[in-house]
Structures are given as structure tokens and as C-alpha cells.
Amino acid sequence: MGKKSKSGKASSPSTANGSANLLADEAELQALVAKASELKSEANGFFAKKEFSKALDMYQQAASSYPHDHPEKPQMFCNKAACYTMLKKPKEAAKECTNALAIAPGNAKALLWRSKANEAQGLYKQALSDIQALNKTQDATPETQSAEQRLKDIMSGKAKAGPIQGARTAAKPGSARQQQQQQQIPPFTAKCTFGDDTRVVYLTHNTTYAELVNQVKQKFPNAGNIAIKYKDKDGDSVTVTSRNDIHAAMAESLAAMERRSGLGNVTIPPVRFEIVKANDQAEEVFELDDWLIDFANLFREHLGIGPDRHVDLHNEGWEKCTQALDAAVQSEKAGPLFDQAAARFAEVTASGLYHWGNVHMCIARKHVDSLAASGKKVEDIIPDIKQEFDKAEEKYQDALRYKSDFYDGAVGMGQLFFERAKLHTGLLIPSTPAGAEGASAKEIQDITNQLMREALGKVTEDKAKVAEELFDKAIEYFKSAITMLPAEEADAQPKPPAENGEAEEISFRAQALVMWGNVLYEQSQVRAAVGGKNWKELIDEAVAKFNEAGCQQSDIRTALLNHLKKDEIEIPPEPEPEPEKERAGKDEGQAASKAEKAAAQEASEPEKAPEAPKGGLTALAPQKKGAKKGANQK
């Protein structure tokens, strides 16, 4: 007997090497699968964020990493098809589904996505074939069965190409009968001939020129730029450039069917299109159909267009802008720009608070003007007026806190303390005193001046002492307002008064000077009313401010004539009137410019000037030259 074999106890060297190689291959395979799974997870994340291009690239890398027989490989092709669908590339989506089906025939997801891709290209027969194959498997759902019935209805002409389930209710009610007639028209068969090759496409009543060109290019992918022609009833060649031309070609087929109907043949003959190469430089013609806007959502869904694509583009663009902005923010040049932006926002905030305070000042003025109608005395409404003054002061102070060199805020505070002083001394007079309704402007002014003199006669030394402090605070604010102006305006020399008596290009500095002069004017009257000293120095200083502001001499003279101590004031004589001929010549030369200025003033709607104190000058309002800048702004 021979010796027993020892092969069951020991392996040969070649067998051992083969086992080692097998283990190495398995380790490498596991590494590839792990890498592919990681790429798949990244791709899923990009897809969830609607970054379909990045997801597509990751799915491609994952598909390349998976072995050919791995169950996840066809899934990657299906995921690529989903990305192509979202990127409005149904042709590429269908190709990826075909790759998946080559590895895993009958893959439900691949059949579903390829059906959608074919339907988006107008290939309803192929789409129906895929969805029918899917519905024969256990993966069929009510949605896929509904899609199969919808495609059958489209092929039979019972429904339009596109989404159903009430989508047609977006059409106008008046076109219901027309829609019913269109739904009864079956799809037209069109035979397209390019050289010696003839292919079939299908047309519906809603087929547009762009859709027809897309179908033809699918049939003849190497044709390049093409032109589509058909022959009309007269035998003339007509180039299709719009949906109306497609309808005309379909009408020719219907007419041919009607001519044959007497012979018992009711089949619609195919529309015959001749496909010819077009000039490479020729521009394609696009038609904006009148119903395109109303049915935009229907077409987007039918063609596979993502309705949120514009949002994706917006987000992508904003991401790029953010990246650029982040880089710009880190630049050394960004600091001054931020400072300027903050200053502008502070000025806007301060301006809003200033106007808010003005509202309360207007309410206080309304209380004073209502005295004539209500029959009340000033003493009865003092609490209401003080309450509005307090609210206005709060807003003005807030404005100055936001912008310490805010000119309007300082002017508002100055005017507020001026009004407080007049309220304390009883010098607030209604714009239209009681009994002056319907009177002329001169009569109202005379009554107002008389009431002012009576009020001054009632001022006591205690009231005058408190008012002095309020007047001084008002003057301090007007002084500070001038310092807040830009240097070139704060130091500007006054312009001589215009010869025609109109104030032209009144500056903000002149406005503050006039209001400053008005405070001095009223302060001199109050001081004179109680027998105080130095009242004349105050009126002289007020006149100096009026002159510095460039006020008309006639206006200054009128104000002095209304002063309580006019008899003790040296009032300049009234200017002599100009000769008639000279004045007439000036009037003719200024007529046109006055009309233009009036029109410009009405168009620009300048801000209403602050109310003048009774007996003082009208507070001048500067023309608008843009936003007022503080002293530190340039």
C-alpha cells in the first residue's frame, strides 16, 4: 500500500500565496467601498442643499469606486439621473438610467426616472413603456399607475401633454369650450425627412416651436443648426418659425382628412416636415406665446424644470457675493467706509427724531391757535402745551445723542426754549386772534401787535427773570448750531439783499442768525416791559444779527416800528421809492425769473419756515441744498 497523502495537513507554497493575494484584494475592495460610501454621503448632502452640480460630481466618483457588481452602483447612476433632471438635462438623465438598467435590469428607480426623462423630451411612447414595465413589478405605486394612465391619455389624445389633476383650471373660464375641443384632437403624427432619413415625431395642439425643434434634434442629433419646412395647399415651401406655423401645418392635415372623409377614411394623414441645414450664423427665432405667463408653472413641471432653480441661482450668487464681501471687509480700506456708513445712519436716525419733535411743537401751536374758537384763556391750556414741549425736548435731545453735531437738533432746542420763554411770560398769541376772522392780513397784524403790547404790559419781574434764563439757553443753542455747520458755510460772508425784495439762496447760517436775532428782539421787549436796563443793547444786537443774515432793511424797519419802545429807538428812514420808469424796467427784466422761481419752489416743496415771533422778523428758511452736514463731516 502507498503512503497516505499529507495534503490535508499542510498547504503548498503556491496555495498560500494565492490566499494572501485574495486577502489583499478583499482589503482593497473594502477600502474602495468605504470610500464610495463616503462620497455617496457627501453627494446626498449636496443634493439636499440643492447643489446639484456638486452632487453630480460626487455621485460620479462614487459610481467609479463601487465594483461593477456592487448593488449600490446602479443606485449611483439613478442618483446622477436625478441630478440631471434637476439641472434640466433630461437627455443625460435618460442615459444614466439606461446605464443603471444595464447593470440591474428592472431597477424600479431607474425605470421611473427614465420615464420622467423621456416624457420631458416628448418621447411619450418610450416613457409609457418604462412606466408599464415598472407597474408590472411589486414596486408599483398609485402614483406610477396614475402616471401610466396619464401617458396613455396623452397618446390617445384624451389629455394634453403636461400635468393634470386640476392644472387646467388655471386657464380662463371663458375658454372651457375651446379646451374641450382641443382635448378631443388626437396627437398628430409628423414625418420629418432629413436627406434620405425619415423619422416620426408627435405633435399636440400645445406644441411650441421650441419643443418641435427639440424633438427633431433628438431624432437627428448630428444635423446641427436646422430649419423646418412644410408645403402648404398651394405647394409653396413654408419655413416654420412659430407655433402658428405648426398649427397651419396641422390644419393642412385636417383639411386633407376632411377631403377623404367622404371615402370613409377618417385617419389624419401625417404632417410632413422637411428638415434642412440652416446657416450657422442664422439666429433662432423664439416666440413668446400669449398664454406662456399663465401656464408657466405647468410648462416648468412638464419639461422637468425645477421651480426653485432661480432660488438656487440666487443663493449661489449671494454666496459668491458674501465671499467677496468677507474679503473686502478685512481690507484696511473698509474701516473709513464703515465709519461713513455709521455716520449716515446716525444722521438719518437723528433727522427722524427731530421731525418727531416737530410734530409735538405743531400740536402745542395748535393748542394756542384753538384759543380763539374755544374761548379759553392761555392759562387753561398751559399744562397741555408744556406736556407737548416736554415730548419735543425729549426727541430733540435723543437726536443730539445720536449725532452730537446735528444742526437741526440744536436749532430745534433753541426754538423750544424760545417758545418756553414766551409761554412763561404770556406772549404766545394765536395766529388768528378772536374777532379777526375774515379780516385782511394788515388788520390781523395790527390786532396781533396790540395783543402783544397788552401781554407785555402784564409781564412781572419774576416772570421776566425766569424768561431771561430761557432766552439765554435759546441763544446758546443757536450759537452752537452755527458751529455745527461745515467750515465753509459757518464762516461764509452774508450776501447783500436782492434788489427785488426776495431772499435768494438763504443759508442755514442765515436762518440761525435770524432766529438768534428774534430771541434778542423779544428779550429786549420783555426787559423793557419790566423797566430793566440794557434793553436797548439787546435790540441793537438783534439788528446786527438781522443785518448779518442779509435781511431786507424794510423788514428790519417794520420790526423796529412794532417794538414796545419804538419811540426810544433810532429807526432808519423809509427808503425812497424808485422812479416809475426805472422800476418798470426792472419789473420786466425780473418777470420771467420770478415765474421760474415760483414754479421751482412749488415743485421742490421746501420745508415750512419756523413761525416768526409777533413783532420780530419771519424766520428765514434756507433753500434745500442736500442733507445738512455737521462740523466734522466733509
CSV table of C-alpha atoms in Angstrom, one decimal, residues 210-497:
chain,number,residue,atom,x,y,z
A,210,ALA,CA,-39.0,75.3,-29.4
A,211,GLU,CA,-40.5,71.9,-28.5
A,212,LEU,CA,-40.7,70.8,-32.1
A,213,VAL,CA,-37.1,71.8,-32.7
A,214,ASN,CA,-36.0,69.9,-29.6
A,215,GLN,CA,-37.8,66.7,-30.8
A,216,VAL,CA,-36.3,67.0,-34.3
A,217,LYS,CA,-32.8,67.4,-32.9
A,218,GLN,CA,-33.4,64.3,-30.7
A,219,LYS,CA,-34.2,62.4,-33.9
A,220,PHE,CA,-31.3,63.9,-35.9
A,221,PRO,CA,-28.6,64.6,-33.3
A,222,ASN,CA,-25.9,65.3,-35.9
A,223,ALA,CA,-28.0,67.7,-38.0
A,224,GLY,CA,-26.6,70.8,-36.4
A,225,ASN,CA,-28.5,74.1,-37.0
A,226,ILE,CA,-31.7,73.2,-38.8
A,227,ALA,CA,-34.7,74.8,-40.4
A,228,ILE,CA,-38.1,73.1,-40.5
A,229,LYS,CA,-40.2,73.5,-43.6
A,230,TYR,CA,-43.6,72.2,-44.9
A,231,LYS,CA,-45.6,72.7,-48.1
A,232,ASP,CA,-48.9,74.5,-48.0
A,233,LYS,CA,-52.0,73.7,-50.1
A,234,ASP,CA,-50.6,75.7,-53.0
A,235,GLY,CA,-47.4,73.7,-52.9
A,236,ASP,CA,-45.3,76.6,-51.6
A,237,SER,CA,-42.5,75.8,-49.1
A,238,VAL,CA,-43.1,77.5,-45.7
A,239,THR,CA,-40.5,77.8,-43.0
A,240,VAL,CA,-41.7,77.0,-39.5
A,241,THR,CA,-40.8,79.8,-37.1
A,242,SER,CA,-43.6,79.9,-34.6
A,243,ARG,CA,-46.5,77.9,-33.1
A,244,ASN,CA,-48.9,79.5,-35.6
A,245,ASP,CA,-46.9,77.8,-38.4
A,246,ILE,CA,-47.2,74.5,-36.6
A,247,HIS,CA,-50.9,75.0,-36.3
A,248,ALA,CA,-51.1,75.8,-40.0
A,249,ALA,CA,-49.3,72.6,-40.9
A,250,MET,CA,-51.7,70.6,-38.7
A,251,ALA,CA,-54.6,72.4,-40.3
A,252,GLU,CA,-53.4,71.2,-43.7
A,253,SER,CA,-53.5,67.6,-42.4
A,254,LEU,CA,-57.0,68.2,-41.0
A,255,ALA,CA,-58.2,69.6,-44.3
A,256,ALA,CA,-56.8,66.5,-46.1
A,257,MET,CA,-58.7,64.3,-43.7
A,258,GLU,CA,-61.9,66.1,-44.4
A,259,ARG,CA,-61.4,65.7,-48.1
A,260,ARG,CA,-61.1,62.0,-47.6
A,261,SER,CA,-63.9,61.6,-45.1
A,262,GLY,CA,-66.4,61.1,-48.0
A,263,LEU,CA,-64.4,58.0,-48.9
A,264,GLY,CA,-64.8,56.5,-45.5
A,265,ASN,CA,-61.2,57.3,-44.5
A,266,VAL,CA,-61.1,59.4,-41.3
A,267,THR,CA,-57.4,58.8,-40.4
A,268,ILE,CA,-55.5,62.1,-40.1
A,269,PRO,CA,-52.6,62.0,-42.5
A,270,PRO,CA,-49.2,62.8,-41.1
A,271,VAL,CA,-47.8,66.2,-41.2
A,272,ARG,CA,-44.7,66.2,-43.4
A,273,PHE,CA,-41.8,68.3,-42.4
A,274,GLU,CA,-38.6,68.8,-44.5
A,275,ILE,CA,-35.5,69.3,-42.3
A,276,VAL,CA,-32.7,71.3,-44.0
A,277,LYS,CA,-29.4,72.6,-42.7
A,278,ALA,CA,-29.6,76.3,-41.7
A,279,ASN,CA,-26.9,78.9,-42.0
A,280,ASP,CA,-24.6,78.6,-38.9
A,281,GLN,CA,-24.9,82.4,-38.4
A,282,ALA,CA,-28.7,82.4,-38.6
A,283,GLU,CA,-30.3,83.3,-35.3
A,284,GLU,CA,-33.1,81.0,-33.9
A,285,VAL,CA,-36.5,82.6,-33.7
A,286,PHE,CA,-38.3,82.4,-30.4
A,287,GLU,CA,-41.9,83.3,-29.9
A,288,LEU,CA,-43.4,84.4,-26.6
A,289,ASP,CA,-46.9,82.9,-26.6
A,290,ASP,CA,-49.7,84.8,-25.1
A,291,TRP,CA,-50.5,82.1,-22.7
A,292,LEU,CA,-46.9,81.5,-21.6
A,293,ILE,CA,-47.2,83.5,-18.4
A,294,ASP,CA,-50.5,81.9,-17.3
A,295,PHE,CA,-49.2,78.4,-17.8
A,296,ALA,CA,-45.5,78.9,-16.8
A,297,ASN,CA,-45.8,76.6,-13.9
A,298,LEU,CA,-47.4,73.9,-16.0
A,299,PHE,CA,-44.6,74.0,-18.6
A,300,ARG,CA,-41.9,74.0,-15.9
A,301,GLU,CA,-43.3,70.9,-14.4
A,302,HIS,CA,-43.9,69.2,-17.8
A,303,LEU,CA,-40.3,70.0,-19.0
A,304,GLY,CA,-38.7,68.9,-15.8
A,305,ILE,CA,-37.6,72.4,-14.8
A,306,GLY,CA,-37.0,72.8,-11.1
A,307,PRO,CA,-39.4,75.6,-10.0
A,308,ASP,CA,-36.9,76.7,-7.4
A,309,ARG,CA,-34.0,76.9,-9.8
A,310,HIS,CA,-34.0,80.7,-9.6
A,311,VAL,CA,-33.7,80.5,-5.8
A,312,ASP,CA,-30.7,78.2,-6.2
A,313,LEU,CA,-29.1,80.7,-8.6
A,314,HIS,CA,-29.8,83.5,-6.1
A,315,ASN,CA,-28.3,81.5,-3.3
A,316,GLU,CA,-25.2,80.7,-5.3
A,317,GLY,CA,-24.8,84.3,-6.4
A,318,TRP,CA,-25.3,85.5,-2.8
A,319,GLU,CA,-22.7,83.0,-1.6
A,320,LYS,CA,-20.2,84.4,-4.1
A,321,CYS,CA,-21.1,88.0,-3.1
A,322,THR,CA,-20.7,87.1,0.6
A,323,GLN,CA,-17.2,85.6,-0.1
A,324,ALA,CA,-16.2,88.8,-1.9
A,325,LEU,CA,-17.7,90.9,0.8
A,326,ASP,CA,-15.9,89.0,3.5
A,327,ALA,CA,-12.6,89.7,1.7
A,328,ALA,CA,-13.5,93.3,1.3
A,329,VAL,CA,-14.4,93.7,5.0
A,330,GLN,CA,-11.0,92.5,6.0
A,331,SER,CA,-9.4,95.2,3.9
A,332,GLU,CA,-7.8,98.2,5.5
A,333,LYS,CA,-9.8,100.5,3.3
A,334,ALA,CA,-13.1,99.1,4.8
A,335,GLY,CA,-12.7,101.0,8.1
A,336,PRO,CA,-13.4,104.5,6.8
A,337,LEU,CA,-16.3,103.3,4.7
A,338,PHE,CA,-17.9,101.7,7.8
A,339,ASP,CA,-17.4,104.9,9.7
A,340,GLN,CA,-19.1,106.9,6.9
A,341,ALA,CA,-22.0,104.4,6.8
A,342,ALA,CA,-22.5,104.7,10.5
A,343,ALA,CA,-22.4,108.5,10.3
A,344,ARG,CA,-25.1,108.4,7.6
A,345,PHE,CA,-27.4,106.1,9.6
A,346,ALA,CA,-26.9,108.2,12.7
A,347,GLU,CA,-27.9,111.3,10.7
A,348,VAL,CA,-31.0,109.6,9.4
A,349,THR,CA,-32.0,108.5,12.9
A,350,ALA,CA,-31.4,112.0,14.3
A,351,SER,CA,-33.4,113.5,11.4
A,352,GLY,CA,-36.3,111.2,12.2
A,353,LEU,CA,-36.3,112.1,15.9
A,354,TYR,CA,-36.0,115.8,15.0
A,355,HIS,CA,-39.2,115.7,12.9
A,356,TRP,CA,-40.9,113.7,15.6
A,357,GLY,CA,-40.2,116.5,18.0
A,358,ASN,CA,-41.5,119.0,15.4
A,359,VAL,CA,-44.8,117.1,15.5
A,360,HIS,CA,-45.2,117.8,19.2
A,361,MET,CA,-44.3,121.5,18.6
A,362,CYS,CA,-47.0,121.7,16.0
A,363,ILE,CA,-49.5,120.2,18.4
A,364,ALA,CA,-48.5,122.8,21.0
A,365,ARG,CA,-49.0,125.5,18.4
A,366,LYS,CA,-52.4,124.1,17.6
A,367,HIS,CA,-53.5,124.4,21.2
A,368,VAL,CA,-52.6,128.1,21.1
A,369,ASP,CA,-54.4,128.7,17.8
A,370,SER,CA,-57.5,127.0,19.2
A,371,LEU,CA,-58.0,129.6,21.8
A,372,ALA,CA,-60.0,131.9,19.5
A,373,ALA,CA,-62.5,129.2,18.7
A,374,SER,CA,-62.8,127.6,22.2
A,375,GLY,CA,-62.9,130.8,24.2
A,376,LYS,CA,-60.4,129.6,26.6
A,377,LYS,CA,-57.6,131.6,28.2
A,378,VAL,CA,-53.9,130.9,27.8
A,379,GLU,CA,-53.7,129.8,31.4
A,380,ASP,CA,-56.2,127.0,30.7
A,381,ILE,CA,-54.0,125.3,28.1
A,382,ILE,CA,-50.6,125.8,29.7
A,383,PRO,CA,-50.4,122.2,31.1
A,384,ASP,CA,-51.2,120.8,27.6
A,385,ILE,CA,-48.6,123.0,25.9
A,386,LYS,CA,-45.9,122.2,28.5
A,387,GLN,CA,-46.6,118.5,28.0
A,388,GLU,CA,-46.0,118.8,24.3
A,389,PHE,CA,-42.9,120.9,24.9
A,390,ASP,CA,-41.5,118.2,27.1
A,391,LYS,CA,-42.1,115.5,24.5
A,392,ALA,CA,-40.5,117.6,21.8
A,393,GLU,CA,-37.5,118.3,24.0
A,394,GLU,CA,-37.1,114.6,24.6
A,395,LYS,CA,-36.9,113.9,20.9
A,396,TYR,CA,-34.5,116.8,20.2
A,397,GLN,CA,-32.2,115.6,22.9
A,398,ASP,CA,-32.3,112.0,21.6
A,399,ALA,CA,-31.4,113.3,18.1
A,400,LEU,CA,-28.4,115.1,19.6
A,401,ARG,CA,-27.4,112.0,21.5
A,402,TYR,CA,-27.3,110.0,18.2
A,403,LYS,CA,-25.5,112.8,16.4
A,404,SER,CA,-23.8,115.4,18.6
A,405,ASP,CA,-23.2,117.9,15.7
A,406,PHE,CA,-26.7,117.7,14.4
A,407,TYR,CA,-27.6,121.3,13.2
A,408,ASP,CA,-31.4,120.7,13.1
A,409,GLY,CA,-31.4,119.3,16.7
A,410,ALA,CA,-29.6,122.4,18.0
A,411,VAL,CA,-32.0,124.7,16.2
A,412,GLY,CA,-35.0,122.8,17.5
A,413,MET,CA,-33.8,123.1,21.0
A,414,GLY,CA,-33.1,126.8,20.6
A,415,GLN,CA,-36.6,127.3,19.2
A,416,LEU,CA,-38.1,125.2,22.0
A,417,PHE,CA,-36.5,127.3,24.8
A,418,PHE,CA,-37.6,130.5,22.9
A,419,GLU,CA,-41.2,129.2,23.0
A,420,ARG,CA,-41.0,128.2,26.6
A,421,ALA,CA,-39.9,131.8,27.5
A,422,LYS,CA,-42.8,133.3,25.6
A,423,LEU,CA,-45.2,130.8,27.2
A,424,HIS,CA,-43.9,131.7,30.7
A,425,THR,CA,-44.3,135.5,30.0
A,426,GLY,CA,-47.7,135.0,28.3
A,427,LEU,CA,-46.5,136.2,24.9
A,428,LEU,CA,-48.0,133.3,22.9
A,429,ILE,CA,-50.6,134.9,20.6
A,430,PRO,CA,-52.9,132.9,18.3
A,431,SER,CA,-52.2,133.2,14.6
A,432,THR,CA,-55.7,134.5,14.1
A,433,PRO,CA,-56.9,136.2,17.2
A,434,ALA,CA,-60.6,136.1,18.3
A,435,GLY,CA,-62.7,138.5,16.2
A,436,ALA,CA,-60.2,138.7,13.4
A,437,GLU,CA,-61.8,136.1,11.2
A,438,GLY,CA,-62.2,137.3,7.7
A,439,ALA,CA,-60.0,140.4,8.3
A,440,SER,CA,-57.2,141.4,6.0
A,441,ALA,CA,-53.6,140.5,6.7
A,442,LYS,CA,-52.8,144.0,7.7
A,443,GLU,CA,-55.8,144.2,10.1
A,444,ILE,CA,-54.7,140.8,11.6
A,445,GLN,CA,-51.2,142.1,12.1
A,446,ASP,CA,-52.4,145.2,13.8
A,447,ILE,CA,-54.6,143.2,16.2
A,448,THR,CA,-51.8,140.8,16.9
A,449,ASN,CA,-49.4,143.7,17.7
A,450,GLN,CA,-52.0,145.2,20.0
A,451,LEU,CA,-52.4,141.9,21.8
A,452,MET,CA,-48.7,141.6,22.1
A,453,ARG,CA,-48.4,145.1,23.7
A,454,GLU,CA,-51.2,144.2,26.2
A,455,ALA,CA,-49.4,140.9,27.1
A,456,LEU,CA,-46.1,142.7,27.6
A,457,GLY,CA,-47.9,145.1,30.0
A,458,LYS,CA,-48.8,142.1,32.2
A,459,VAL,CA,-45.3,140.7,32.5
A,460,THR,CA,-44.0,140.7,36.1
A,461,GLU,CA,-40.4,140.9,37.2
A,462,ASP,CA,-40.5,137.3,38.5
A,463,LYS,CA,-41.7,136.0,35.1
A,464,ALA,CA,-39.1,138.2,33.3
A,465,LYS,CA,-36.3,136.8,35.5
A,466,VAL,CA,-37.2,133.2,34.6
A,467,ALA,CA,-37.7,134.1,31.0
A,468,GLU,CA,-34.2,135.7,30.9
A,469,GLU,CA,-32.7,132.2,31.6
A,470,LEU,CA,-34.8,130.6,28.9
A,471,PHE,CA,-33.8,133.3,26.4
A,472,ASP,CA,-30.1,132.8,27.2
A,473,LYS,CA,-30.4,129.0,26.7
A,474,ALA,CA,-32.1,129.5,23.4
A,475,ILE,CA,-29.3,131.8,22.3
A,476,GLU,CA,-26.6,129.3,23.3
A,477,TYR,CA,-28.3,126.6,21.2
A,478,PHE,CA,-28.4,128.9,18.1
A,479,LYS,CA,-24.7,129.7,18.7
A,480,SER,CA,-23.8,126.0,18.8
A,481,ALA,CA,-25.9,125.3,15.7
A,482,ILE,CA,-23.7,127.7,13.7
A,483,THR,CA,-20.6,125.9,14.9
A,484,MET,CA,-22.0,122.6,13.7
A,485,LEU,CA,-22.1,123.8,10.1
A,486,PRO,CA,-19.3,122.9,7.7
A,487,ALA,CA,-16.4,125.4,7.9
A,488,GLU,CA,-17.1,126.9,4.5
A,489,GLU,CA,-20.7,127.7,5.5
A,490,ALA,CA,-20.1,128.7,9.1
A,491,ASP,CA,-17.6,131.4,8.0
A,492,ALA,CA,-19.4,132.5,4.9
A,493,GLN,CA,-19.9,136.2,4.5
A,494,PRO,CA,-23.6,137.4,4.1
A,495,LYS,CA,-24.8,138.3,0.7
A,496,PRO,CA,-26.4,141.6,0.0
A,497,PRO,CA,-30.2,141.6,-0.1
